[in-house]
Amino acid sequence: MKVVLIGPLPPQRGGIAHSNRMLLKNLSAKHDVLAVSFSRIIPKAIYPGKLQREEAGTHDGATLEIDSMNPVSWLKAKSRIREFGPDTILFQWWTTFLVPCYLFLASGLKTRKAAICQNVFPHSEGPLKWLAEMAHSALAKAFLGKMDKLIAMSGSDKKLLGREFSRKEISLYIEPPYDLDGVDAKAMGREEAKEMLGLSGKNVVLFFGFVREYKGLRYLLEAMPEIAKETGAKLLIVGEFWERKENYENEIQRLGISDSVIIVDRYVPNAEVAKYFLAADLLCLPYTAISESGVIRMAFAFSTPILSTDVGGNPDHISDGLNGFIVPSMDGAQLAQKAVQFFRKKLYRKFSEGMREKRKELDWSDEKEKSVLG
């Protein structure tokens, strides 16, 4: 089958680029895939982070690039797509900023088109959240309504798509764990990784990824006084802050946990990921809302146990008591209770083995391919 895959690829940053890279790798094993990535997604002036791309590197498998702000690049891409003659076109869908570009690429092509919904409706934050949600909803429906098929990445999103687009073909694609290019998941042992970070002999809880409101970091901070008191654990916050870092620093000080929290405020490239996941005894995802999490799928590469809230697709990857714990969202007390239980009962080895077993269940398969291309 000839497939066009449109979405970000490394060196674009973030989980969606990693997700798209893995899909490209898996589809390319059996199909002829034309990968279309981006030279620019969001204008620098309104991008909340520091950089959208790695400072070095080339696109991983991309045949051509689109500038979301340059319609000339859209024309060139559309011409190349027509020339390629695909059987199906897959759009990675996560931000309404790409609606004009995506609608242009989709228009006039009789080829079957599908959207892989990383988010059905993009995350809205800030004082005008309600207004942003209205705009996101209208734009999302304008684009998704043009698709022949919608692909959900969590059970909760499949239900949402079913309500909003009842006449559309909808499938569920539980994404497989990531393999991180250039990363040796066995490069060092846990204690060696801890020593490298100055955490030798310490229990370590890891929060990894962009810090945004919906990631729920404040609830993990609320849990930390109890966790630190009962287990002596250190919280390692690794990721670029998309909110005011000072607000979190003030909360850390107010809670009296300054000695128990270490902040690495920057985007971590693949080459540095291993030391953080290998040093962690427990990855904590205290999210309040999400469709699916790339951080979870990274954790499988290192067999790092997970403590997560019960939102979005997180429970699809975690079997409670086997490879991690699931707790209600926005509940610092529950996070604390389960983290303390994890360390007191010394569950690292059991849950780490559970991660390896769960990975076998989640790996790429003919069924997953059918959910995307069928």
Short mmCIF file of C-alpha atoms in Angstrom, two decimals:
data_model
loop_
_atom_site.label_atom_id
_atom_site.label_comp_id
_atom_site.label_asym_id
_atom_site.label_seq_id
_atom_site.Cartn_x
_atom_site.Cartn_y
_atom_site.Cartn_z
CA MET A 1 0.00 0.00 0.00
CA LYS A 2 1.15 3.56 -0.72
CA VAL A 3 0.71 5.76 2.34
CA VAL A 4 1.26 9.47 2.92
CA LEU A 5 2.01 10.26 6.58
CA ILE A 6 1.75 13.95 7.50
CA GLY A 7 3.05 15.05 10.89
CA PRO A 8 6.14 16.20 12.81
CA LEU A 9 9.30 14.11 12.95
CA PRO A 10 12.57 14.64 14.83
CA PRO A 11 14.29 17.08 15.07
CA GLN A 12 10.89 18.59 15.91
CA ARG A 13 10.57 18.31 19.66
CA GLY A 14 7.98 16.60 21.77
CA GLY A 15 6.06 13.39 22.11
CA ILE A 16 4.09 13.69 18.88
CA ALA A 17 7.28 13.76 16.82
CA HIS A 18 8.44 10.59 18.59
CA SER A 19 5.01 9.03 18.10
CA ASN A 20 5.03 9.82 14.39
CA ARG A 21 8.58 8.49 14.00
CA MET A 22 7.55 5.15 15.48
CA LEU A 23 4.50 4.94 13.23
CA LEU A 24 6.64 5.74 10.19
CA LYS A 25 9.11 3.03 11.19
CA ASN A 26 6.39 0.41 11.69
CA LEU A 27 4.43 1.21 8.54
CA SER A 28 7.56 1.37 6.37
CA ALA A 29 8.33 -2.26 7.15
CA LYS A 30 5.51 -3.37 4.81
CA HIS A 31 4.35 -0.29 2.90
CA ASP A 32 5.65 2.48 0.65
CA VAL A 33 5.40 5.58 2.85
CA LEU A 34 5.84 9.22 1.86
CA ALA A 35 6.59 11.14 5.06
CA VAL A 36 5.71 14.84 5.13
CA SER A 37 7.03 16.77 8.13
CA PHE A 38 7.39 20.44 9.07
CA SER A 39 10.12 23.02 8.96
CA ARG A 40 7.91 25.23 11.15
CA ILE A 41 4.68 24.42 12.97
CA ILE A 42 3.90 27.43 15.18
CA PRO A 43 5.36 30.96 14.80
CA LYS A 44 8.08 31.64 17.33
CA ALA A 45 6.22 34.70 18.63
CA ILE A 46 3.35 32.61 20.00
CA TYR A 47 5.12 29.33 20.78
CA PRO A 48 5.09 28.87 24.60
CA GLY A 49 8.35 26.91 24.73
CA LYS A 50 11.93 27.90 24.01
CA LEU A 51 12.66 25.94 20.82
CA GLN A 52 10.51 23.79 18.53
CA ARG A 53 13.42 21.88 17.00
CA GLU A 54 16.56 20.21 18.21
CA GLU A 55 19.58 22.41 17.67
CA ALA A 56 21.19 19.72 15.52
CA GLY A 57 19.99 16.82 13.46
CA THR A 58 17.99 16.07 10.34
CA HIS A 59 14.47 14.85 9.82
CA ASP A 60 14.10 11.17 10.59
CA GLY A 61 12.73 9.74 7.35
CA ALA A 62 10.93 12.86 6.09
CA THR A 63 10.74 13.16 2.32
CA LEU A 64 9.74 16.82 2.36
CA GLU A 65 8.86 19.58 4.79
CA ILE A 66 5.99 22.05 5.08
CA ASP A 67 6.15 25.53 6.56
CA SER A 68 2.77 26.00 8.24
CA MET A 69 3.02 29.75 7.56
CA ASN A 70 4.00 29.50 3.89
CA PRO A 71 1.22 28.44 1.45
CA VAL A 72 3.81 28.00 -1.30
CA SER A 73 5.19 25.03 0.64
CA TRP A 74 1.65 23.63 0.90
CA LEU A 75 1.32 23.78 -2.89
CA LYS A 76 4.62 21.95 -3.36
CA ALA A 77 3.64 19.29 -0.85
CA LYS A 78 0.23 18.76 -2.43
CA SER A 79 1.81 18.42 -5.86
CA ARG A 80 4.23 15.81 -4.51
CA ILE A 81 1.38 13.92 -2.84
CA ARG A 82 -0.58 13.81 -6.10
CA GLU A 83 2.52 12.59 -7.93
CA PHE A 84 3.04 9.85 -5.32
CA GLY A 85 -0.51 8.56 -5.84
CA PRO A 86 -1.29 7.29 -2.34
CA ASP A 87 -3.95 4.77 -1.36
CA THR A 88 -4.44 6.57 1.94
CA ILE A 89 -3.34 9.80 3.63
CA LEU A 90 -2.77 9.90 7.39
CA PHE A 91 -2.80 13.25 9.21
CA GLN A 92 -1.34 13.54 12.70
CA TRP A 93 -3.93 15.71 14.45
CA TRP A 94 -3.21 17.62 17.67
CA THR A 95 -3.33 21.40 17.10
CA THR A 96 -5.89 23.67 15.46
CA PHE A 97 -3.09 25.94 14.26
CA LEU A 98 -2.60 23.53 11.36
CA VAL A 99 -6.25 23.57 10.24
CA PRO A 100 -5.71 25.93 7.24
CA CYS A 101 -2.73 23.91 6.01
CA TYR A 102 -4.42 20.56 6.62
CA LEU A 103 -7.67 21.60 4.95
CA PHE A 104 -5.72 22.74 1.90
CA LEU A 105 -3.82 19.46 1.68
CA ALA A 106 -7.00 17.41 2.12
CA SER A 107 -9.13 19.35 -0.36
CA GLY A 108 -9.59 18.03 -3.89
CA LEU A 109 -7.94 14.68 -3.16
CA LYS A 110 -10.23 11.70 -3.64
CA THR A 111 -7.79 9.49 -1.76
CA ARG A 112 -9.03 7.98 1.51
CA LYS A 113 -8.05 10.29 4.38
CA ALA A 114 -7.74 9.56 8.09
CA ALA A 115 -6.79 11.61 11.15
CA ILE A 116 -4.76 10.10 13.98
CA CYS A 117 -6.15 12.02 16.94
CA GLN A 118 -3.35 12.67 19.40
CA ASN A 119 -5.88 15.07 20.93
CA VAL A 120 -9.46 15.35 19.69
CA PHE A 121 -9.70 18.90 21.01
CA PRO A 122 -6.39 20.60 21.88
CA HIS A 123 -5.54 21.48 25.49
CA SER A 124 -6.75 24.94 26.51
CA GLU A 125 -5.15 26.86 29.37
CA GLY A 126 -5.13 30.35 30.84
CA PRO A 127 -7.75 32.94 31.88
CA LEU A 128 -9.64 32.74 28.55
CA LYS A 129 -9.74 28.96 28.56
CA TRP A 130 -13.48 28.85 27.80
CA LEU A 131 -13.05 31.02 24.71
CA ALA A 132 -10.10 28.97 23.48
CA GLU A 133 -12.10 25.77 23.95
CA MET A 134 -14.92 27.14 21.79
CA ALA A 135 -12.49 28.11 19.02
CA HIS A 136 -10.61 24.81 19.22
CA SER A 137 -13.86 22.85 19.04
CA ALA A 138 -15.10 24.69 15.94
CA LEU A 139 -11.78 24.37 14.11
CA ALA A 140 -11.32 20.73 15.07
CA LYS A 141 -14.78 19.84 13.78
CA ALA A 142 -14.11 21.71 10.53
CA PHE A 143 -11.06 19.55 9.83
CA LEU A 144 -12.08 16.21 11.32
CA GLY A 145 -15.39 16.44 9.50
CA LYS A 146 -13.48 16.18 6.20
CA MET A 147 -11.89 12.87 7.12
CA ASP A 148 -13.11 9.46 5.98
CA LYS A 149 -11.85 7.84 9.16
CA LEU A 150 -10.93 9.01 12.66
CA ILE A 151 -8.37 7.11 14.72
CA ALA A 152 -8.59 7.43 18.51
CA MET A 153 -5.56 6.76 20.67
CA SER A 154 -7.44 5.99 23.88
CA GLY A 155 -10.72 4.39 24.82
CA SER A 156 -11.99 7.68 26.25
CA ASP A 157 -11.22 9.52 23.01
CA LYS A 158 -12.97 6.84 20.98
CA LYS A 159 -16.12 7.50 22.99
CA LEU A 160 -15.70 11.26 22.50
CA LEU A 161 -15.29 10.86 18.75
CA GLY A 162 -18.33 8.61 18.67
CA ARG A 163 -20.43 11.34 20.28
CA GLU A 164 -19.11 14.16 18.12
CA PHE A 165 -18.84 12.30 14.79
CA SER A 166 -21.41 9.51 15.02
CA ARG A 167 -21.49 8.90 11.26
CA LYS A 168 -17.73 8.55 10.85
CA GLU A 169 -15.70 5.37 10.77
CA ILE A 170 -13.77 5.31 14.04
CA SER A 171 -11.04 2.92 15.17
CA LEU A 172 -8.97 2.55 18.33
CA TYR A 173 -5.18 2.55 18.06
CA ILE A 174 -3.36 1.90 21.34
CA GLU A 175 0.10 3.06 20.40
CA PRO A 176 3.00 0.67 21.04
CA PRO A 177 5.93 1.60 23.31
CA TYR A 178 8.73 3.70 21.85
CA ASP A 179 12.18 2.65 20.78
CA LEU A 180 14.37 5.73 21.18
CA ASP A 181 16.88 6.04 18.35
CA GLY A 182 20.45 6.31 19.57
CA VAL A 183 19.48 5.47 23.15
CA ASP A 184 20.88 2.41 24.91
CA ALA A 185 18.28 1.45 27.50
CA LYS A 186 20.90 -0.72 29.21
CA ALA A 187 23.72 1.83 29.07
CA MET A 188 24.06 1.79 32.85
CA GLY A 189 22.54 0.32 35.97
CA ARG A 190 20.08 2.12 38.23
CA GLU A 191 22.62 2.96 40.91
CA GLU A 192 25.13 4.14 38.32
CA ALA A 193 22.51 6.48 36.85
CA LYS A 194 21.63 7.77 40.31
CA GLU A 195 25.28 8.41 41.08
CA MET A 196 25.63 10.37 37.84
CA LEU A 197 22.81 12.66 39.03
CA GLY A 198 24.11 12.99 42.58
CA LEU A 199 21.31 10.78 43.94
CA SER A 200 23.30 7.72 44.96
CA GLY A 201 21.37 5.52 47.38
CA LYS A 202 18.23 7.66 47.18
CA ASN A 203 14.68 6.71 46.27
CA VAL A 204 13.81 8.72 43.15
CA VAL A 205 10.42 9.81 41.79
CA LEU A 206 10.54 11.23 38.26
CA PHE A 207 8.24 13.77 36.61
CA PHE A 208 9.25 14.07 32.96
CA GLY A 209 8.09 16.30 30.10
CA PHE A 210 6.82 19.80 29.41
CA VAL A 211 5.35 21.40 32.53
CA ARG A 212 1.83 22.53 31.70
CA GLU A 213 -1.27 23.03 33.82
CA TYR A 214 -2.98 19.82 32.72
CA LYS A 215 0.09 17.77 33.66
CA GLY A 216 -0.96 18.16 37.32
CA LEU A 217 2.50 18.72 38.79
CA ARG A 218 1.01 20.71 41.66
CA TYR A 219 -0.75 17.59 42.94
CA LEU A 220 2.50 15.67 42.97
CA LEU A 221 4.07 18.53 44.91
CA GLU A 222 1.20 18.28 47.41
CA ALA A 223 2.05 14.61 47.82
CA MET A 224 5.77 15.12 48.31
CA PRO A 225 5.86 16.11 52.02
CA GLU A 226 4.36 12.71 52.91
CA ILE A 227 6.46 10.82 50.36
CA ALA A 228 9.68 12.48 51.51
CA LYS A 229 8.86 11.99 55.19
CA GLU A 230 8.01 8.29 54.87
CA THR A 231 10.54 7.18 52.24
CA GLY A 232 13.20 9.88 51.98
CA ALA A 233 12.51 10.04 48.23
CA LYS A 234 13.68 12.84 45.99
CA LEU A 235 11.45 14.28 43.27
CA LEU A 236 13.23 14.88 39.97
CA ILE A 237 11.31 17.33 37.74
CA VAL A 238 12.78 17.15 34.24
CA GLY A 239 11.26 19.27 31.49
CA GLU A 240 10.77 22.70 30.04
CA PHE A 241 8.34 24.94 31.92
CA TRP A 242 5.49 26.29 29.79
CA GLU A 243 4.10 28.05 32.85
CA ARG A 244 5.66 30.42 35.34
CA LYS A 245 8.37 28.41 37.03
CA GLU A 246 8.28 30.80 39.98
CA ASN A 247 4.79 29.63 40.92
CA TYR A 248 6.06 26.09 41.36
CA GLU A 249 9.19 27.21 43.20
CA ASN A 250 7.02 29.20 45.61
CA GLU A 251 4.80 26.17 46.20
CA ILE A 252 7.84 23.97 46.84
CA GLN A 253 9.07 26.47 49.42
CA ARG A 254 5.62 26.78 51.04
CA LEU A 255 5.39 22.99 51.40
CA GLY A 256 8.86 22.83 52.95
CA ILE A 257 10.19 20.34 50.40
CA SER A 258 13.02 22.37 48.85
CA ASP A 259 15.57 19.76 49.94
CA SER A 260 13.51 16.98 48.33
CA VAL A 261 12.97 18.48 44.87
CA ILE A 262 15.42 18.84 41.99
CA ILE A 263 14.40 20.80 38.88
CA VAL A 264 15.97 20.40 35.44
CA ASP A 265 14.21 23.18 33.52
CA ARG A 266 14.95 22.33 29.90
CA TYR A 267 13.98 20.05 27.06
CA VAL A 268 15.98 16.82 27.28
CA PRO A 269 17.19 15.38 23.94
CA ASN A 270 17.22 11.64 23.31
CA ALA A 271 20.91 11.39 24.11
CA GLU A 272 20.22 12.39 27.74
CA VAL A 273 16.92 10.64 28.37
CA ALA A 274 18.38 7.35 29.60
CA LYS A 275 20.08 8.66 32.74
CA TYR A 276 16.83 10.13 34.08
CA PHE A 277 14.62 7.11 33.41
CA LEU A 278 17.27 4.66 34.59
CA ALA A 279 17.82 6.64 37.80
CA ALA A 280 14.09 6.72 38.55
CA ASP A 281 12.49 4.12 40.77
CA LEU A 282 9.05 5.44 39.89
CA LEU A 283 7.73 7.63 37.06
CA CYS A 284 4.80 9.75 38.22
CA LEU A 285 2.18 11.13 35.80
CA PRO A 286 -0.28 13.18 37.89
CA TYR A 287 -2.18 14.46 34.83
CA THR A 288 -5.61 16.04 35.21
CA ALA A 289 -6.56 15.63 31.53
CA ILE A 290 -4.91 13.97 28.55
CA SER A 291 -5.68 11.89 25.49
CA GLU A 292 -2.52 9.79 25.63
CA SER A 293 1.02 10.18 26.91
CA GLY A 294 4.27 9.76 25.03
CA VAL A 295 6.12 9.75 28.36
CA ILE A 296 4.44 6.46 29.30
CA ARG A 297 5.64 4.84 26.09
CA MET A 298 9.17 6.11 26.72
CA ALA A 299 9.08 4.47 30.15
CA PHE A 300 8.62 1.06 28.54
CA ALA A 301 12.04 1.39 26.89
CA PHE A 302 13.57 1.43 30.37
CA SER A 303 11.01 -0.76 32.21
CA THR A 304 10.44 2.11 34.66
CA PRO A 305 7.40 1.51 36.93
CA ILE A 306 4.59 4.08 36.66
CA LEU A 307 2.27 5.85 39.08
CA SER A 308 -0.43 7.52 37.01
CA THR A 309 -3.84 9.12 37.26
CA ASP A 310 -6.86 7.49 35.62
CA VAL A 311 -7.25 9.94 32.74
CA GLY A 312 -7.24 9.46 28.96
CA GLY A 313 -5.21 6.58 27.60
CA ASN A 314 -2.99 6.13 30.66
CA PRO A 315 -4.96 3.13 32.01
CA ASP A 316 -4.60 1.45 28.59
CA HIS A 317 -0.88 1.09 29.30
CA ILE A 318 -0.91 0.36 33.03
CA SER A 319 -2.30 -2.71 34.76
CA ASP A 320 -2.83 -1.62 38.35
CA GLY A 321 -0.60 -3.62 40.65
CA LEU A 322 1.29 -5.26 37.77
CA ASN A 323 3.48 -2.55 36.21
CA GLY A 324 2.32 0.42 38.23
CA PHE A 325 -0.52 2.07 40.10
CA ILE A 326 -3.58 3.98 38.88
CA VAL A 327 -5.11 6.66 41.12
CA PRO A 328 -7.85 9.30 40.73
CA SER A 329 -6.76 12.61 39.25
CA MET A 330 -6.34 15.77 41.32
CA ASP A 331 -5.72 13.78 44.50
CA GLY A 332 -2.35 14.39 46.12
CA ALA A 333 -3.20 12.14 49.07
CA GLN A 334 -3.70 9.12 46.79
CA LEU A 335 -0.46 9.85 44.95
CA ALA A 336 1.35 9.96 48.30
CA GLN A 337 -0.26 6.75 49.55
CA LYS A 338 0.67 4.73 46.47
CA ALA A 339 4.20 6.12 46.24
CA VAL A 340 4.82 5.28 49.89
CA GLN A 341 3.39 1.79 49.33
CA PHE A 342 5.67 1.32 46.32
CA PHE A 343 8.82 2.11 48.28
CA ARG A 344 7.84 0.40 51.53
CA LYS A 345 6.95 -2.87 49.80
CA LYS A 346 9.99 -2.62 47.51
CA LEU A 347 7.93 -3.10 44.36
CA TYR A 348 10.50 -1.87 41.84
CA ARG A 349 11.60 -5.31 40.66
CA LYS A 350 8.04 -6.67 40.42
CA PHE A 351 6.72 -3.64 38.53
CA SER A 352 9.77 -3.41 36.28
CA GLU A 353 9.20 -7.01 35.22
CA GLY A 354 5.54 -6.10 34.77
CA MET A 355 6.59 -3.35 32.37
CA ARG A 356 8.45 -5.91 30.26
CA GLU A 357 5.41 -8.21 30.21
CA LYS A 358 3.01 -5.38 29.40
CA ARG A 359 5.24 -4.28 26.55
CA LYS A 360 4.75 -7.63 24.81
CA GLU A 361 1.01 -7.03 24.92
CA LEU A 362 1.32 -3.48 23.54
CA ASP A 363 3.95 -3.96 20.82
CA TRP A 364 3.22 -3.36 17.12
CA SER A 365 1.03 -6.03 15.55
CA ASP A 366 -1.13 -6.75 12.50
CA GLU A 367 -4.12 -5.68 14.58
CA LYS A 368 -2.56 -2.28 15.28
CA GLU A 369 -1.69 -1.87 11.61
CA LYS A 370 -5.30 -2.63 10.70
CA SER A 371 -6.59 -0.04 13.17
CA VAL A 372 -4.54 2.60 11.33
CA LEU A 373 -4.81 1.50 7.69
CA GLY A 374 -7.91 -0.72 7.66
#
